[in-house]
Amino acid sequence: MQTLVVLYGHPLDHDAFRHHFTTVHLPLARNIPGIRNYRHSHQLTGTEGTAPYFALFEADFDDERAMREAMTTAEGQLANADIPHFASGGVTVFTYRR
């Protein structure tokens, strides 16, 4: 199992981020082929106050190859291209094997 993690920095407008993420971006991401499971949260807290990130998204794929192939599909490219439309705080992306 390979997991894709996207950490979203604090946006300029929290409400606009939440709205776009839930009504536009998440539906795009759910359509990416090969996703076995996904999780997301806008309720991050730090161990000593404010979390360094505003939100996170994780998606599980069968393996690294399946994940990479999924990101090259039209659906994967569309979801990726949407990120600049709402993630004004930037993103950090990484993967890990489970």
Coordinates of C-alpha atoms in Angstrom, one line a residue:
M1 CA 0.0 0.0 0.0
Q2 CA 1.3 3.4 -1.0
T3 CA -0.1 6.6 0.6
L4 CA -0.1 10.0 -0.9
V5 CA -0.1 12.8 1.7
V6 CA -0.9 16.5 0.9
L7 CA -0.5 19.0 3.7
Y8 CA -2.0 22.4 3.1
G9 CA -0.5 25.5 4.7
H10 CA -2.7 28.1 6.3
P11 CA -4.7 29.9 3.5
L12 CA -5.5 33.6 3.4
D13 CA -9.2 32.8 3.7
H14 CA -10.1 29.7 5.8
D15 CA -13.8 29.7 4.8
A16 CA -13.1 30.0 1.1
F17 CA -10.5 27.2 1.4
R18 CA -13.0 24.9 3.1
H19 CA -15.7 25.7 0.6
H20 CA -13.6 25.1 -2.5
F21 CA -11.9 22.0 -1.0
T22 CA -15.2 20.3 -0.1
T23 CA -17.3 21.4 -3.1
V24 CA -14.8 21.3 -5.9
H25 CA -11.4 19.7 -5.0
L26 CA -12.6 16.7 -3.0
P27 CA -15.0 15.6 -5.7
L28 CA -12.2 15.9 -8.3
A29 CA -9.8 13.9 -6.1
R30 CA -12.4 11.2 -5.4
N31 CA -12.5 10.5 -9.2
I32 CA -8.8 9.7 -9.5
P33 CA -8.7 6.0 -10.6
G34 CA -7.0 3.6 -8.3
I35 CA -7.7 5.3 -4.9
R36 CA -8.6 2.6 -2.5
N37 CA -9.3 4.8 0.5
Y38 CA -8.9 8.5 1.4
R39 CA -9.0 10.7 4.5
H40 CA -9.0 14.4 5.0
S41 CA -9.3 16.9 7.8
H42 CA -9.5 20.6 8.4
Q43 CA -9.3 20.2 12.2
L44 CA -5.6 19.9 12.8
T45 CA -4.0 20.9 16.1
G46 CA -0.4 21.2 17.1
T47 CA 1.0 19.6 20.2
E48 CA 1.7 23.1 21.5
G49 CA -1.0 25.2 20.0
T50 CA -1.6 26.0 16.3
A51 CA -0.7 23.2 13.9
P52 CA 1.8 24.2 11.2
Y53 CA -0.7 23.1 8.5
F54 CA -4.4 24.0 8.0
A55 CA -5.6 20.7 6.4
L56 CA -4.5 17.4 5.2
F57 CA -5.5 14.8 2.6
E58 CA -4.3 11.2 2.3
A59 CA -5.1 8.7 -0.4
D60 CA -4.2 5.0 -0.4
F61 CA -3.1 3.2 -3.6
D62 CA -2.2 -0.5 -4.1
D63 CA 1.5 0.4 -4.7
E64 CA 3.8 3.2 -5.8
R65 CA 3.3 2.3 -9.5
A66 CA -0.5 2.5 -9.2
M67 CA -0.2 5.9 -7.5
R68 CA 2.1 7.3 -10.1
E69 CA -0.1 6.0 -12.9
A70 CA -3.2 7.5 -11.3
M71 CA -1.5 10.9 -11.1
T72 CA -0.9 10.9 -14.9
T73 CA -4.6 10.3 -15.7
A74 CA -6.9 13.1 -16.8
E75 CA -8.6 12.9 -13.4
G76 CA -5.3 13.1 -11.5
Q77 CA -4.0 16.0 -13.6
L78 CA -7.3 17.9 -13.2
A79 CA -7.2 17.5 -9.4
N80 CA -3.5 18.6 -9.3
A81 CA -4.3 21.6 -11.5
D82 CA -7.0 22.7 -9.1
I83 CA -4.7 23.1 -6.1
P84 CA -3.6 26.7 -7.0
H85 CA -7.2 27.8 -7.1
F86 CA -7.6 27.5 -3.3
A87 CA -4.4 26.6 -1.6
S88 CA -3.0 30.1 -1.0
G89 CA -0.9 28.8 1.9
G90 CA 1.0 26.3 -0.3
V91 CA 1.2 22.6 -0.1
T92 CA 3.7 19.9 1.0
V93 CA 3.3 16.6 -0.8
F94 CA 5.0 13.3 0.1
T95 CA 4.3 9.6 0.0
Y96 CA 5.0 6.6 2.2
R97 CA 4.6 2.9 2.0
R98 CA 2.5 1.1 4.5

